[in-house]
Amino acid sequence: VYSSMAPFSKTTLDINKLYVSSSYPNKIPDEGEAASEKQEESLPGKQGSEVSVREESDTDPNHSDEAEAETSPTKSPTTPKSVKCKNSSDFSLFSYNNGMVMTSCRDLDSTRSALSATSAFAIATAGANEGTPTKEKYRRMSLASAGFPTDQRNGDKEFVIRRAATNRVLNVLRHWVSKHSQDFESNEELKFRVIGFLEEVIHDPELLTQERKAAANIIRTLTQEDPGDNQITLEEVVQMAEGVKAEPFENHSALEIAEQLTLLDHLVFKKIPYEEFFGQGWMKLEKNERTPYIMKNTKHFNDVSNLIASEIIRNEEINARVSAIEKWVAVADICRCLHNYNAVLEITSSLNRSAIFRLKKTWLKVSKQTKALIDKLQKLVSSEGRFKNLREALKNCDPPCVPYLGMYLTDLAFIEEGTPNYTEDGLVNFSKMRMISHIIREIRQFQQTSYKIEHQPKVTQYLLDQSFVMDEETLYEASLRIEPKLPS
Amino acid sequence: RQTRDRFRLIVLGDSTVGKSCLLHRFTEGRFPGPLHSDPTVGVDFFSRLVEIEPGKRVKLQLWDTAGQERFRSITRSYYRNSVGGLLVFDITNRRSFEHVKDWLEEAKMHVQPFQIVFMLVGHKCDLVSQREVTREEAEKLSSDCGMKYIETSAKDATNVEESFTILTRDIYELVKNGEISIQDGWEGVKSGFVPNVVHSSEEAVKPRRQCIC
């Protein structure tokens, strides 16, 4: 019996896996299902009889090597030569993380029953769609696969199980490919392996038409160029700004600034890989190593906020300060229309800083309309009621959008600190994991749609120019100089 | 007379000193268990009633900037809207003690033009054997900066209740004596007794927020 379809003889649901983000994209299985599937496919006499769902995968490696070598002339070029079923416990192609369940074969958890691949998928997908897998569910699933003696030739049952298995495998892949495309963009090898596997699947003569169609669709999704790929990258924008003498604030319209700030904010935001959201890495000492992109995001936020405050303070003349404030508020309002709530906060929080806030004479000259607009914008992004207004706006807005990352980081901190990882029964707290995945999914939804804003280097050069930007203390000193403290 | 005074407090200190644990301990049972609630609806602060003298209760709103610390210009605006704060360090972590002055400086700069009352908290006092900051040093620092000092442990609940109560009582006295005044547009203190807000005479010419710089 050679049909060892299960490359992962054991599964374990390990919460720690959720935090060990690096474990899977790099660990490409030596030989994925492509090999074993193909092997199965090419075996004579197995049609309608072999039970494709099997727990044992400890087939003699030599034997299967032979079988593979002899019988797979159609071998995909992307599939490596050797097949070692013994190593099946090392296969981790499906250390698939949808934010809730990691099925991994690498770490064996003795307390969990050994489950076949199908059962693992079944559980993974069931967990995603139907709620917490219960003990009963585990039991049923392992029974479903274990209930078949290897030599039993029951065509009907075999057919049903095979359809179910194929369905589940394709569903998991479809979900993975469509919802987590980042994984494939960052890992070419993974991408080619999955394509290779699907090509093998498509050539299976037993496959139903709709299954073949589904597999082809997944390949199409994987191979099609991401439309966002044509977009300029953050690196390119930054590079174009380097060593260039930026034109002053007055030379750019509020609309240009709002659009280019939005482009920039989104480029910074969308780069954050989802692994950085696990385990509050941004609050740890090793934050720069663990969450470099979250750190870049906050740095960008603070840089822009400093730039805005500096742009106001650098004007010795009061009317110039007033018009700088009014223009930035106009920028903020355009950003609101562009769904760039991050920039609304960058701007309103700048106006709230002591150095700006205390400029009594300046504020007296700011127009009523501008003040009313500030109030409106501040209400929108206020942390009051746990950002209830901002949440409402986000709920009703169609991407593209730049949300305020800090809100999500606070949510994650609340969930992580207020909820245990394990239930009282020592089971993984799926409820917590689901809440975390809920937040990450929302973030990703906003990351995935890019703005169609044409890059204007002269404006981004200004926005990235730090040459005139003052730090907190310098800002405050300058503020005291332009409007000295009155004796109270 | 049904409404109560409400004070808004913040908890400051390095990220590993146990601020959240302290807050959790103090507000235990009042934090809407995330297990049972939608993460998208909840509270932005912990809230709790404290009895500062028989029959006199004050509502505390405790701001937690958890997770957002890096967004400096955001967290700074939280300072200004607070009337008091716990300045927390970890007695087993010398660095966190050395940073107390930085936190104080930063907060003082950003609460302007309002005032804020701080209390120094040496946290994790259950870990006596790992102590890196003596009580004497901490007391010296606190009196130099005009603060009270208390040592707490969220683990065994030592002085958690006391730290918040003492701070609240001190603020209450300052408000009662008029040393802290309730002002329009300031979230630090909301009074349930004074008919809402004390307006200044030249209301009409005020900037959008009261500013006594």
XYZ file of C-alpha atoms in Angstrom:
701
model
C 0.000 0.000 0.000
C 1.641 3.148 -1.125
C -1.030 5.678 -0.913
C 0.272 7.690 1.877
C -1.518 10.842 1.146
C -1.027 12.205 4.575
C 2.203 14.054 4.719
C 1.391 15.003 8.256
C 0.618 12.020 10.282
C 0.125 13.997 13.408
C -1.355 17.327 14.072
C -1.201 19.502 16.995
C -2.968 22.667 17.818
C -0.391 24.678 19.546
C -1.065 28.173 20.626
C 2.599 28.983 20.788
C 2.680 28.466 17.092
C 0.602 31.566 16.754
C 3.495 33.549 18.047
C 6.261 31.723 16.288
C 5.576 33.392 13.079
C 8.861 32.637 11.471
C 8.363 28.934 11.609
C 6.434 28.375 8.509
C 7.179 30.502 5.524
C 10.763 29.332 5.506
C 10.226 25.735 6.226
C 9.272 24.436 2.913
C 8.676 20.776 2.972
C 11.308 18.767 1.190
C 8.657 17.032 -0.704
C 5.143 18.145 -0.361
C 1.945 16.456 -1.159
C 2.758 16.847 -4.795
C 5.024 13.898 -4.553
C 2.789 11.670 -2.548
C -0.257 12.639 -4.463
C 1.387 11.917 -7.721
C 2.650 8.705 -6.414
C -0.820 7.729 -5.521
C -2.151 8.888 -8.797
C 0.196 6.776 -10.756
C -0.309 3.601 -8.868
C -2.064 0.975 -10.874
C -5.249 -0.549 -9.649
C -5.942 1.925 -6.987
C -8.836 3.494 -8.753
C -11.855 3.814 -6.597
C -10.356 1.556 -4.054
C -7.483 3.100 -2.271
C -8.390 4.920 0.815
C -6.845 8.243 0.336
C -7.243 9.202 3.893
C -4.891 7.216 5.925
C -3.215 7.674 9.195
C -0.147 5.671 8.518
C 2.512 7.299 6.553
C 5.367 5.150 7.626
C 5.615 3.403 4.338
C 8.984 2.016 3.589
C 10.884 4.963 2.203
C 12.849 2.873 -0.251
C 9.807 1.305 -1.590
C 8.071 4.550 -2.151
C 11.145 6.013 -3.680
C 11.077 3.261 -6.200
C 7.425 3.627 -6.821
C 7.867 7.276 -7.380
C 10.779 6.885 -9.720
C 9.113 4.243 -11.803
C 5.715 5.616 -12.125
C 5.770 9.312 -12.406
C 6.958 10.359 -15.797
C 4.635 13.321 -15.576
C 6.519 14.637 -12.680
C 6.326 18.325 -12.373
C 9.610 20.110 -12.827
C 9.105 21.947 -9.602
C 8.852 18.785 -7.603
C 12.070 17.580 -6.130
C 13.177 14.139 -6.974
C 13.284 12.123 -3.843
C 10.345 11.169 -1.777
C 10.917 10.130 1.726
C 7.739 9.280 3.420
C 9.483 8.773 6.689
C 10.116 12.420 6.759
C 6.472 13.060 6.550
C 6.489 14.325 10.062
C 8.671 17.131 8.857
C 6.300 18.328 6.220
C 5.014 21.621 7.227
C 3.627 23.049 4.055
C 0.354 23.118 5.852
C 1.528 24.687 8.976
C -1.232 26.823 7.864
C -2.207 29.688 9.957
C -5.476 31.370 9.395
C -4.993 33.191 12.583
C -6.612 30.497 14.611
C -5.336 27.077 13.976
C -1.924 25.840 13.223
C -1.656 22.322 12.121
C 1.881 21.289 12.378
C 3.519 17.964 12.116
C 6.779 19.078 13.479
C 5.726 19.244 17.039
C 3.932 16.242 18.271
C 1.604 16.755 21.092
C 1.137 13.535 22.907
C -2.149 14.595 24.358
C -3.750 14.934 20.975
C -4.759 11.975 18.995
C -3.035 11.401 15.761
C -5.116 12.770 12.994
C -4.886 12.351 9.330
C -4.348 15.215 6.985
C -7.977 15.383 6.106
C -8.990 15.465 9.686
C -6.535 18.217 10.306
C -7.970 20.237 7.462
C -11.441 19.432 8.557
C -10.687 20.710 11.983
C -8.858 23.713 10.713
C -11.665 24.750 8.471
C -14.334 23.788 10.931
C -12.624 25.932 13.493
C -12.711 28.824 11.137
C -16.295 28.510 10.133
C -18.289 26.839 12.775
C -16.855 27.686 16.092
C -14.666 25.946 18.559
C -13.986 22.358 17.647
C -15.307 20.286 20.445
C -13.840 17.106 21.754
C -16.679 15.355 20.053
C -15.673 16.849 16.761
C -12.121 15.682 17.160
C -13.365 12.232 17.955
C -15.669 12.089 15.026
C -13.018 13.264 12.682
C -10.459 10.796 13.736
C -13.031 8.075 13.534
C -13.910 9.118 10.043
C -10.475 8.366 8.847
C -9.481 5.661 11.213
C -12.551 3.635 10.523
C -11.197 2.312 7.265
C -9.025 -0.708 7.260
C -6.460 -0.296 4.566
C -7.565 -3.274 2.624
C -11.224 -2.540 2.641
C -12.351 -1.817 -0.827
C -15.470 0.101 -0.463
C -15.822 2.229 -3.535
C -18.684 4.386 -2.391
C -17.223 5.338 0.895
C -13.903 5.830 -0.749
C -15.461 8.124 -3.298
C -17.229 10.194 -0.686
C -14.180 10.550 1.479
C -12.071 11.411 -1.480
C -14.431 14.144 -2.552
C -14.578 15.491 0.958
C -10.832 15.420 1.279
C -10.249 17.075 -2.076
C -12.819 19.651 -1.245
C -11.263 20.477 2.056
C -7.748 20.621 0.668
C -8.832 22.918 -2.128
C -10.810 25.059 0.279
C -7.889 25.502 2.598
C -5.648 26.407 -0.314
C -8.157 28.777 -1.779
C -8.550 30.489 1.567
C -4.816 30.631 2.117
C -4.068 31.980 -1.327
C -6.838 34.557 -1.404
C -6.739 35.752 2.169
C -3.055 35.526 2.900
C -1.416 36.400 -0.354
C 1.394 38.061 1.588
C 2.719 34.589 2.396
C 3.189 33.833 -1.275
C 4.503 37.214 -2.242
C 7.230 36.936 0.328
C 8.089 33.347 -0.439
C 8.548 32.353 -4.072
C 9.389 28.788 -3.232
C 6.183 28.288 -1.327
C 4.289 29.774 -4.223
C 5.866 27.443 -6.792
C 5.311 24.437 -4.586
C 1.662 25.163 -4.199
C 1.325 25.777 -7.928
C 3.172 22.547 -8.577
C 0.918 20.666 -6.231
C -2.201 22.069 -7.845
C -0.942 21.206 -11.294
C -0.564 17.647 -10.150
C -4.048 17.697 -8.757
C -5.484 18.995 -11.994
C -3.970 16.101 -13.885
C -5.652 13.576 -11.663
C -8.076 11.841 -14.055
C -10.477 11.178 -11.215
C -11.016 14.772 -10.419
C -14.502 16.148 -10.893
C -14.901 19.062 -13.253
C -15.721 21.566 -10.559
C -12.746 20.416 -8.522
C -10.475 20.896 -11.477
C -11.981 24.302 -12.025
C -11.438 25.208 -8.401
C -7.823 24.115 -8.538
C -7.289 26.103 -11.740
C -8.813 29.151 -10.093
C -6.385 28.942 -7.229
C -3.487 28.705 -9.662
C -4.830 31.720 -11.492
C -5.018 33.699 -8.271
C -1.488 32.704 -7.438
C -0.003 33.520 -10.802
C -1.841 36.685 -11.634
C 0.121 39.821 -11.068
C -1.041 41.706 -8.066
C -2.427 44.977 -9.406
C -0.908 46.665 -6.378
C 2.459 45.515 -7.580
C 2.582 48.228 -10.180
C 2.428 50.711 -7.408
C 5.435 52.632 -6.360
C 7.127 51.200 -3.295
C 7.962 52.996 -0.128
C 11.649 52.440 -0.810
C 11.353 54.144 -4.179
C 9.550 57.095 -2.663
C 12.143 57.426 0.081
C 14.978 57.044 -2.380
C 13.627 59.807 -4.597
C 13.473 62.103 -1.612
C 17.047 61.553 -0.561
C 19.472 64.397 -1.062
C 16.874 66.563 -2.709
C 16.248 70.087 -1.573
C 12.549 70.038 -0.810
C 10.284 72.843 -1.864
C 8.613 74.708 0.992
C 5.126 74.136 2.394
C 3.692 77.134 0.517
C 4.533 75.560 -2.827
C 2.149 72.651 -2.359
C -1.609 72.823 -2.287
C -3.568 71.293 0.585
C -4.993 68.741 -1.839
C -1.546 67.694 -3.063
C -0.286 67.359 0.486
C -3.322 65.365 1.585
C -3.035 62.978 -1.354
C 0.685 62.420 -1.067
C 0.494 62.042 2.712
C -2.206 59.448 2.189
C -0.104 57.604 -0.361
C 2.835 57.641 2.027
C 0.832 56.644 5.113
C -0.692 53.712 3.291
C 2.634 52.523 1.921
C 4.017 52.494 5.449
C 0.913 50.843 6.880
C 0.533 48.085 4.317
C 4.082 46.857 4.829
C 3.392 45.516 8.318
C 3.394 41.731 8.165
C 0.680 40.175 10.290
C 3.093 38.180 12.410
C 4.113 41.422 14.080
C 0.710 41.662 15.687
C 1.188 38.563 17.806
C 2.370 38.658 21.384
C 2.657 42.442 21.828
C 6.180 42.470 20.447
C 6.034 46.245 19.997
C 5.892 46.688 23.756
C 8.855 44.475 24.468
C 12.491 45.438 24.849
C 13.379 43.728 21.570
C 10.675 45.659 19.757
C 12.962 46.784 16.958
C 13.886 43.211 16.138
C 10.491 41.681 16.710
C 8.272 44.305 15.154
C 10.388 46.452 12.832
C 7.462 47.474 10.647
C 5.213 48.482 13.501
C 8.109 50.559 14.772
C 8.522 52.135 11.339
C 4.852 52.937 11.338
C 4.947 54.699 14.699
C 8.145 56.493 13.750
C 6.534 57.713 10.558
C 3.527 58.897 12.545
C 5.719 60.792 14.997
C 7.892 62.231 12.219
C 4.876 63.600 10.385
C 3.429 64.957 13.602
C 6.740 66.708 14.349
C 6.871 68.064 10.821
C 3.408 69.591 11.165
C 4.180 71.171 14.528
C 7.513 72.485 13.218
C 5.877 73.903 10.125
C 3.577 75.954 12.341
C 6.160 76.978 14.938
C 8.869 77.969 12.484
C 6.865 81.012 11.460
C 7.893 83.972 13.558
C 5.004 85.959 12.210
C 1.606 85.286 13.755
C -0.437 85.458 10.541
C 1.868 82.955 8.916
C 1.278 80.583 11.837
C -2.461 81.073 11.529
C -2.440 80.250 7.839
C -0.188 77.239 8.439
C -2.698 75.934 10.987
C -5.603 76.573 8.656
C -3.898 74.843 5.774
C -3.027 71.772 7.845
C -6.613 71.559 9.039
C -7.728 71.701 5.418
C -5.289 68.878 4.697
C -6.778 66.903 7.581
C -10.276 67.325 6.234
C -9.253 66.136 2.777
C -7.530 63.180 4.411
C -10.793 62.377 6.161
C -12.506 62.311 2.773
C -9.755 60.028 1.512
C -10.408 57.740 4.520
C -6.937 58.430 5.831
C -7.821 58.534 9.500
C -4.208 58.060 10.437
C -3.397 61.472 8.979
C -6.387 63.059 10.670
C -4.774 61.953 13.931
C -1.300 62.991 12.826
C -2.620 66.488 12.254
C -5.060 66.908 15.142
C -2.592 65.471 17.637
C 0.043 67.926 16.400
C -2.295 70.834 17.079
C -2.841 69.418 20.542
C 0.774 69.412 21.512
C 1.699 71.822 24.250
C 3.937 73.854 21.962
C 1.038 74.592 19.609
C -1.861 74.347 22.022
C -0.458 77.125 24.216
C -0.214 79.701 21.408
C -3.132 81.724 22.691
C -2.652 84.719 20.419
C -2.362 82.551 17.375
C -5.500 80.600 18.178
C -7.436 83.818 18.642
C -6.798 84.622 15.006
C -7.733 81.229 13.656
C -11.081 81.404 11.904
C -14.271 80.102 13.456
C -14.779 77.681 10.595
C -11.343 76.185 11.105
C -11.962 75.777 14.824
C -15.293 74.130 14.171
C -13.618 71.836 11.697
C -10.922 70.939 14.234
C -13.617 70.073 16.751
C -15.373 67.885 14.227
C -12.178 66.090 13.246
C -11.143 65.639 16.849
C -14.467 64.086 17.700
C -14.054 61.696 14.819
C -10.707 60.339 15.997
C -11.174 60.779 19.738
C -10.181 57.876 21.937
C -13.387 58.458 23.872
C -15.518 55.345 24.171
C -12.609 53.334 22.905
C -12.499 55.209 19.608
C -16.179 54.633 19.078
C -16.536 57.313 16.390
C -13.486 56.154 14.513
C -14.708 52.550 14.657
C -18.029 53.591 13.279
C -16.306 55.433 10.428
C -14.091 52.442 9.685
C -17.063 50.131 9.661
C -18.821 52.242 7.086
C -15.886 52.977 4.866
C -14.838 51.185 1.759
C -11.138 50.651 1.283
C -8.730 52.130 0.423
C -8.339 53.440 3.910
C -5.576 54.120 6.407
C -6.816 53.338 9.894
C -5.059 54.487 13.030
C -2.800 51.617 13.982
C -2.648 52.586 17.660
C -6.292 51.703 18.080
C -5.659 48.145 16.966
C -2.537 47.882 19.092
C -4.565 48.856 22.154
C -7.224 46.297 21.259
C -4.569 43.631 20.959
C -2.986 44.675 24.248
C -6.358 44.433 25.970
C -7.075 41.017 24.580
C -3.610 39.653 25.234
C -3.467 40.865 28.805
C -7.037 40.373 29.814
C -7.580 36.881 28.483
C -5.740 33.659 29.232
C -4.252 31.588 26.444
C -5.716 28.430 27.872
C -9.108 27.728 29.348
C -9.556 26.319 32.815
C -9.636 22.864 31.280
C -6.217 23.428 29.791
C -7.578 23.800 26.269
C -6.473 26.460 23.860
C -8.657 29.498 24.331
C -10.047 29.683 20.822
C -12.269 32.524 21.772
C -9.215 34.664 22.405
C -7.470 33.501 19.247
C -10.551 34.333 17.254
C -10.658 37.840 18.673
C -7.033 38.352 17.735
C -7.636 37.040 14.246
C -10.673 39.265 13.929
C -8.529 42.327 14.510
C -5.727 41.172 12.259
C -8.204 40.409 9.527
C -9.582 43.907 9.725
C -6.095 45.374 9.518
C -5.275 43.214 6.521
C -8.432 44.153 4.769
C -7.254 47.755 4.864
C -3.716 46.823 3.897
C -4.769 44.999 0.787
C -6.401 47.795 -1.147
C -3.937 50.415 -2.304
C -4.697 53.973 -3.245
C -4.644 54.957 -6.862
C -2.837 58.158 -6.216
C -0.145 59.233 -8.581
C 3.141 59.826 -6.852
C 4.351 63.417 -6.896
C 7.990 63.370 -5.820
C 8.148 67.077 -5.086
C 5.433 66.699 -2.432
C 6.681 63.514 -0.809
C 10.128 65.063 -0.733
C 8.667 67.811 1.388
C 6.793 65.355 3.631
C 9.906 63.278 4.216
C 12.191 66.249 4.705
C 13.363 66.270 8.296
C 15.866 69.103 7.919
C 13.709 71.755 9.574
C 11.867 69.426 11.946
C 12.342 70.206 15.623
C 12.224 67.796 18.497
C 9.813 68.167 21.372
C 11.975 70.402 23.496
C 13.092 72.673 20.680
C 9.469 73.042 19.673
C 8.493 74.065 23.155
C 11.365 76.539 23.474
C 10.479 78.054 20.122
C 6.884 78.265 21.226
C 7.871 80.164 24.375
C 10.016 82.486 22.284
C 7.317 83.444 19.801
C 4.637 83.812 22.442
C 6.267 84.298 25.832
C 4.523 83.097 28.958
C 2.457 85.766 30.621
C 2.941 86.198 34.317
C -0.059 84.499 35.871
C -26.757 65.124 44.234
C -26.818 61.814 42.483
C -23.886 62.638 40.264
C -20.403 62.177 41.596
C -17.103 63.835 41.128
C -15.107 62.182 38.439
C -11.345 62.236 38.220
C -9.343 61.055 35.293
C -6.047 59.376 36.141
C -3.221 58.007 34.067
C -0.659 55.378 34.872
C 2.854 56.082 33.619
C 6.138 54.224 33.616
C 8.352 52.002 31.520
C 6.594 49.337 29.535
C 7.624 46.364 31.644
C 6.889 47.689 35.118
C 3.464 46.098 35.410
C 1.150 49.062 34.866
C -1.527 46.940 33.295
C -1.374 44.375 36.096
C -1.775 47.126 38.617
C -4.810 48.461 36.782
C -6.279 45.025 36.374
C -5.856 44.298 40.040
C -7.469 47.551 41.038
C -10.426 47.250 38.716
C -10.811 43.514 38.917
C -14.219 42.325 37.951
C -15.047 45.619 36.361
C -13.110 45.155 33.230
C -15.564 43.737 30.756
C -14.115 40.301 30.315
C -12.970 40.172 26.721
C -13.983 36.544 26.747
C -17.585 37.553 26.826
C -17.554 40.686 24.806
C -16.991 41.733 21.297
C -13.517 43.205 21.085
C -14.870 46.059 19.059
C -17.122 47.324 21.786
C -15.659 47.990 25.132
C -14.225 50.745 27.189
C -11.279 52.988 26.631
C -10.527 53.259 30.285
C -11.110 51.297 33.371
C -13.508 52.868 35.710
C -14.102 52.415 39.406
C -15.709 54.075 42.374
C -13.526 54.872 45.360
C -14.753 55.860 48.785
C -12.445 58.558 50.048
C -14.353 59.301 53.241
C -17.520 57.811 54.662
C -20.335 58.572 52.264
C -18.107 60.366 49.790
C -17.376 58.453 46.651
C -15.451 59.529 43.610
C -15.529 57.915 40.236
C -12.117 57.229 38.773
C -11.478 56.926 35.078
C -8.200 55.183 34.572
C -6.603 55.692 31.223
C -4.540 52.979 29.790
C -2.550 53.830 26.715
C -1.522 50.187 26.420
C -0.138 49.428 23.036
C -0.083 53.037 21.893
C 2.946 54.220 23.855
C 4.965 54.741 20.718
C 2.520 57.230 19.282
C 4.030 60.037 21.290
C 1.893 62.877 20.101
C -1.226 60.899 20.920
C -0.281 59.781 24.393
C 0.767 63.313 25.209
C -2.746 64.565 24.830
C -3.801 62.005 27.436
C -1.585 63.728 29.982
C -3.297 67.008 29.605
C -6.702 65.564 30.244
C -5.740 63.868 33.492
C -5.764 65.333 36.972
C -3.529 62.736 38.533
C -1.261 59.881 37.791
C 0.596 56.969 39.220
C 4.234 57.058 38.224
C 5.212 53.431 38.370
C 8.620 51.794 38.453
C 9.631 48.239 39.163
C 11.690 47.867 42.354
C 13.568 44.973 40.750
C 14.519 47.042 37.710
C 16.884 49.910 38.358
C 16.473 51.380 34.895
C 12.769 51.827 35.371
C 13.549 53.835 38.506
C 16.073 55.977 36.687
C 13.439 56.747 34.067
C 10.980 58.107 36.617
C 12.429 61.598 36.258
C 12.085 61.434 32.479
C 8.450 60.440 32.777
C 7.846 63.251 35.198
C 9.566 65.812 32.966
C 7.643 64.669 29.967
C 4.333 64.694 31.777
C 4.947 68.118 33.302
C 5.717 69.573 29.916
C 2.595 68.154 28.377
C -0.018 68.800 31.018
C 0.431 72.520 30.581
C -1.468 74.682 31.125
C -3.150 72.366 33.591
C -1.781 70.657 36.658
C -1.366 67.057 37.499
C -0.821 65.346 40.846
C 1.546 62.428 40.843
C 2.277 59.621 43.209
C 5.381 57.491 42.953
C 4.722 53.761 43.022
C 7.407 51.134 43.574
C 5.779 48.089 42.049
C 6.447 44.351 42.442
C 7.358 44.705 46.111
C 6.671 40.999 46.572
C 9.994 40.300 44.851
C 12.056 41.463 47.811
C 15.063 39.313 47.048
C 15.464 40.891 43.608
C 15.149 44.432 44.823
C 17.420 46.888 43.023
C 15.974 50.099 44.401
C 15.866 50.782 48.117
C 12.869 52.279 49.791
C 15.040 55.157 51.043
C 16.157 56.181 47.547
C 12.622 56.063 46.284
C 11.343 58.098 49.211
C 14.074 60.667 48.644
C 13.193 61.005 44.971
C 9.506 61.308 45.709
C 9.944 64.017 48.327
C 12.348 65.908 46.050
C 9.635 65.957 43.430
C 6.844 66.671 45.854
C 5.135 63.328 45.521
C 4.056 60.631 47.924
C 5.630 57.199 47.713
C 4.067 53.800 48.104
C 5.173 50.253 47.374
C 2.704 47.896 45.773
C 2.351 44.386 44.501
C -0.357 43.352 42.105
C 0.544 39.763 42.768
C -0.507 39.729 46.404
C -2.597 42.914 46.178
C -0.388 44.817 48.622
C -1.278 48.515 48.702
C -2.994 48.460 45.316
C -6.217 49.762 46.769
C -4.338 52.195 49.011
C -2.286 53.751 46.227
C -5.331 54.778 44.242
C -7.309 55.819 47.291
C -4.574 58.037 48.726
C -4.015 59.759 45.390
C -7.740 60.272 44.937
C -8.090 61.704 48.421
C -5.235 64.160 47.835
C -6.753 65.317 44.573
C -10.120 65.681 46.218
C -8.630 67.969 48.877
C -6.931 70.098 46.235
C -10.157 70.441 44.294
C -12.094 71.265 47.453
C -9.594 73.977 48.398
C -9.755 75.427 44.929
C -6.128 74.665 44.177
C -7.273 72.605 41.263
C -10.062 74.263 39.367
C -12.541 72.628 37.120
C -12.347 74.093 33.670
C -14.279 74.018 30.495
C -12.874 71.650 27.936
C -10.716 69.854 30.461
C -11.448 66.241 31.231
C -9.279 65.964 34.345
C -12.024 66.699 36.856
C -15.733 66.696 36.314
C -17.750 67.715 39.286
C -21.139 66.439 40.226
C -21.689 69.229 42.737
C -20.520 72.461 41.258
C -23.095 73.357 38.611
C -21.017 71.887 35.876
C -18.293 74.243 34.816
C -16.600 77.348 36.119
C -16.560 79.813 33.284
C -14.108 82.617 33.137
C -15.441 86.115 32.667
C -14.097 86.759 29.203
C -15.719 83.695 27.722
C -16.376 85.444 24.442
C -12.769 86.169 23.614
C -11.393 82.834 24.705
C -9.593 80.626 22.249
C -11.249 77.337 21.572
C -9.911 75.921 24.786
C -9.183 77.637 28.018
C -5.550 78.428 28.100
C -3.745 79.932 31.035
C -0.266 79.963 29.671
